[in-house]
């Protein structure tokens, strides 16, 4: 049997891709996993605030808005935000952690991640907002984009592409 264990970054990005399957966003399924010392601290996916109607039920408010702009129009909470919120609700600090996310962060999520004192952000897909790069650099957050996507072969394409409604 020829089996090779995936490296640790790919392993946690794969988990983030599975978390993304819970998304209720009609445009992007995004998943995030916060990890420290190879231990999952929290997870998050994008969707409406808990207990409220989501885009699957109500439709997308941003259907005609360019991706990466006018984020305040969206009813959803981003995956990174939900990972931070879940950690907070359970009394878990993300300080010094690595966040694995299926997409790079918007500037709003990047600011929250800086304040959560993460040390590293690893992604396998890009979001339209690139403003996070300078912020991460200034804050000393290591950013890594995994370009070798071969390990994603068994993950549904819908996780890394826009949904067609």
CSV table of C-alpha atoms in Angstrom, one decimal:
chain,number,residue,atom,x,y,z
A,1,UNK,CA,0.0,0.0,0.0
A,2,UNK,CA,1.4,3.4,-1.0
A,3,UNK,CA,0.1,5.9,1.4
A,4,UNK,CA,1.7,9.2,2.2
A,5,UNK,CA,0.4,11.3,5.2
A,6,UNK,CA,-0.4,14.9,4.2
A,7,UNK,CA,1.9,17.6,5.7
A,8,UNK,CA,0.4,19.3,8.7
A,9,UNK,CA,-0.6,22.5,6.9
A,10,UNK,CA,-2.5,20.6,4.2
A,11,UNK,CA,-4.1,18.5,6.9
A,12,UNK,CA,-5.6,21.5,8.7
A,13,UNK,CA,-6.5,23.2,5.4
A,14,UNK,CA,-8.4,20.0,4.4
A,15,UNK,CA,-10.3,20.3,7.7
A,16,UNK,CA,-11.1,24.0,6.9
A,17,UNK,CA,-12.5,22.8,3.6
A,18,UNK,CA,-14.8,20.4,5.4
A,19,UNK,CA,-15.9,23.1,7.8
A,20,UNK,CA,-16.7,25.3,4.8
A,21,UNK,CA,-19.4,22.7,3.7
A,22,UNK,CA,-21.6,24.1,6.6
A,23,UNK,CA,-21.6,27.6,5.0
A,24,UNK,CA,-25.0,29.2,4.1
A,25,UNK,CA,-23.5,31.7,1.7
A,26,UNK,CA,-24.6,31.5,-1.9
A,27,UNK,CA,-21.4,33.1,-3.3
A,28,UNK,CA,-18.5,31.6,-1.4
A,29,UNK,CA,-18.2,28.6,1.0
A,30,UNK,CA,-15.4,29.6,3.5
A,31,UNK,CA,-14.1,27.6,6.4
A,32,UNK,CA,-11.6,28.5,9.0
A,33,UNK,CA,-9.8,26.5,11.7
A,34,UNK,CA,-7.7,28.0,14.5
A,35,UNK,CA,-4.9,25.7,15.6
A,36,UNK,CA,-2.1,25.8,18.3
A,37,UNK,CA,0.4,23.1,18.9
A,38,UNK,CA,-1.4,20.8,16.4
A,39,UNK,CA,-4.6,21.1,18.5
A,40,UNK,CA,-7.8,22.6,17.0
A,41,UNK,CA,-9.0,25.6,19.2
A,42,UNK,CA,-12.0,26.6,17.2
A,43,UNK,CA,-13.7,26.5,13.8
A,44,UNK,CA,-15.9,28.8,11.8
A,45,UNK,CA,-17.7,29.1,8.5
A,46,UNK,CA,-19.5,32.0,6.9
A,47,UNK,CA,-23.2,32.4,7.3
A,48,UNK,CA,-25.9,34.5,9.0
A,49,UNK,CA,-25.7,35.2,12.7
A,50,UNK,CA,-26.9,32.2,14.9
A,51,UNK,CA,-30.6,31.7,15.0
A,52,UNK,CA,-31.4,34.2,12.1
A,53,UNK,CA,-32.6,33.4,8.6
A,54,UNK,CA,-29.7,32.9,6.2
A,55,UNK,CA,-29.1,33.4,2.5
A,56,UNK,CA,-30.1,29.8,1.6
A,57,UNK,CA,-33.6,30.8,2.9
A,58,UNK,CA,-33.8,34.5,2.0
A,59,UNK,CA,-31.4,34.9,-1.0
A,60,UNK,CA,-28.2,36.9,-1.3
A,61,UNK,CA,-28.3,40.6,-0.6
A,62,UNK,CA,-25.0,40.9,-2.6
A,63,UNK,CA,-26.1,39.2,-5.8
A,64,UNK,CA,-25.1,42.3,-7.9
A,65,UNK,CA,-22.2,43.5,-5.9
A,66,UNK,CA,-18.6,42.9,-6.8
A,67,UNK,CA,-16.8,40.4,-4.5
A,68,UNK,CA,-14.5,42.1,-2.0
A,69,UNK,CA,-16.5,45.3,-1.8
A,70,UNK,CA,-19.3,46.7,0.3
A,71,UNK,CA,-19.0,43.9,2.9
A,72,UNK,CA,-21.4,45.7,5.2
A,73,UNK,CA,-24.2,44.8,2.8
A,74,UNK,CA,-23.9,41.1,3.6
A,75,UNK,CA,-26.0,39.5,6.3
A,76,UNK,CA,-23.3,36.9,6.9
A,77,UNK,CA,-20.6,36.6,9.5
A,78,UNK,CA,-17.2,35.6,7.9
A,79,UNK,CA,-15.6,32.3,8.8
A,80,UNK,CA,-12.6,33.9,10.5
A,81,UNK,CA,-15.0,36.1,12.6
A,82,UNK,CA,-16.9,33.0,13.6
A,83,UNK,CA,-13.8,31.1,14.6
A,84,UNK,CA,-12.8,34.1,16.8
A,85,UNK,CA,-16.3,34.3,18.3
A,86,UNK,CA,-16.4,30.5,19.0
A,87,UNK,CA,-13.1,30.7,20.7
A,88,UNK,CA,-14.3,33.6,22.8
A,89,UNK,CA,-17.5,31.9,23.8
A,90,UNK,CA,-15.6,28.9,25.1
A,91,UNK,CA,-12.9,30.9,26.9
A,92,UNK,CA,-10.1,30.0,24.5
A,93,UNK,CA,-7.4,32.4,23.5
A,94,UNK,CA,-6.2,32.4,19.9
A,95,UNK,CA,-2.9,34.2,20.8
A,96,UNK,CA,0.0,32.5,19.1
A,97,UNK,CA,-2.2,30.3,17.0
A,98,UNK,CA,-2.3,29.6,13.2
A,99,UNK,CA,-5.5,30.1,11.3
A,100,UNK,CA,-6.1,27.9,8.4
A,101,UNK,CA,-8.7,29.2,6.0
A,102,UNK,CA,-10.0,28.2,2.6
A,103,UNK,CA,-9.7,31.9,1.4
A,104,UNK,CA,-7.5,34.9,2.3
A,105,UNK,CA,-9.2,37.3,4.7
A,106,UNK,CA,-11.0,40.6,4.0
A,107,UNK,CA,-9.5,43.6,5.7
A,108,UNK,CA,-12.1,43.5,8.5
A,109,UNK,CA,-11.3,39.9,9.3
A,110,UNK,CA,-7.6,40.7,9.1
A,111,UNK,CA,-8.0,43.5,11.7
A,112,UNK,CA,-9.8,41.0,14.0
A,113,UNK,CA,-7.1,38.4,13.5
A,114,UNK,CA,-4.4,40.9,14.4
A,115,UNK,CA,-6.2,41.8,17.6
A,116,UNK,CA,-6.7,38.1,18.4
A,117,UNK,CA,-2.9,38.0,18.3
A,118,UNK,CA,-2.6,35.1,15.8
A,119,UNK,CA,1.0,34.4,14.6
A,120,UNK,CA,0.3,32.8,11.3
A,121,UNK,CA,-2.4,32.6,8.6
A,122,UNK,CA,-2.4,29.8,5.9
A,123,UNK,CA,-4.7,29.7,3.0
A,124,UNK,CA,-5.4,27.8,-0.2
A,125,UNK,CA,-7.7,30.2,-2.0
A,126,UNK,CA,-7.9,33.9,-2.6
A,127,UNK,CA,-10.6,36.4,-1.7
A,128,UNK,CA,-10.9,39.6,-3.8
A,129,UNK,CA,-9.6,41.9,-1.0
A,130,UNK,CA,-5.8,41.9,-0.8
A,131,UNK,CA,-5.5,44.8,1.7
A,132,UNK,CA,-4.7,42.2,4.5
A,133,UNK,CA,-1.2,41.7,3.2
A,134,UNK,CA,0.2,45.0,4.4
A,135,UNK,CA,-1.7,44.8,7.7
A,136,UNK,CA,-0.3,41.2,8.4
A,137,UNK,CA,3.2,42.4,7.5
A,138,UNK,CA,3.0,45.4,9.8
A,139,UNK,CA,1.6,43.2,12.6
A,140,UNK,CA,4.3,40.5,12.1
A,141,UNK,CA,1.7,37.8,11.1
A,142,UNK,CA,3.3,35.2,8.9
A,143,UNK,CA,1.2,34.5,5.8
A,144,UNK,CA,1.5,31.4,3.6
A,145,UNK,CA,-0.4,30.6,0.5
A,146,UNK,CA,-0.3,26.9,-0.4
A,147,UNK,CA,-0.1,26.8,-4.2
A,148,UNK,CA,0.2,23.0,-4.6
A,149,UNK,CA,-3.5,22.1,-4.8
A,150,UNK,CA,-3.1,18.4,-5.6
A,151,UNK,CA,-3.9,17.4,-2.1
A,152,UNK,CA,-7.4,18.9,-2.6
A,153,UNK,CA,-8.3,16.3,-5.2
A,154,UNK,CA,-10.9,14.6,-3.0
A,155,UNK,CA,-12.6,17.8,-1.8
A,156,UNK,CA,-15.7,19.0,-3.7
A,157,UNK,CA,-15.0,21.8,-6.2
A,158,UNK,CA,-17.9,23.8,-4.8
A,159,UNK,CA,-15.9,24.6,-1.7
A,160,UNK,CA,-13.3,26.5,-3.7
A,161,UNK,CA,-15.5,28.2,-6.3
A,162,UNK,CA,-18.6,30.4,-6.3
A,163,UNK,CA,-21.9,28.7,-6.1
A,164,UNK,CA,-24.3,28.9,-9.0
A,165,UNK,CA,-27.8,29.7,-7.7
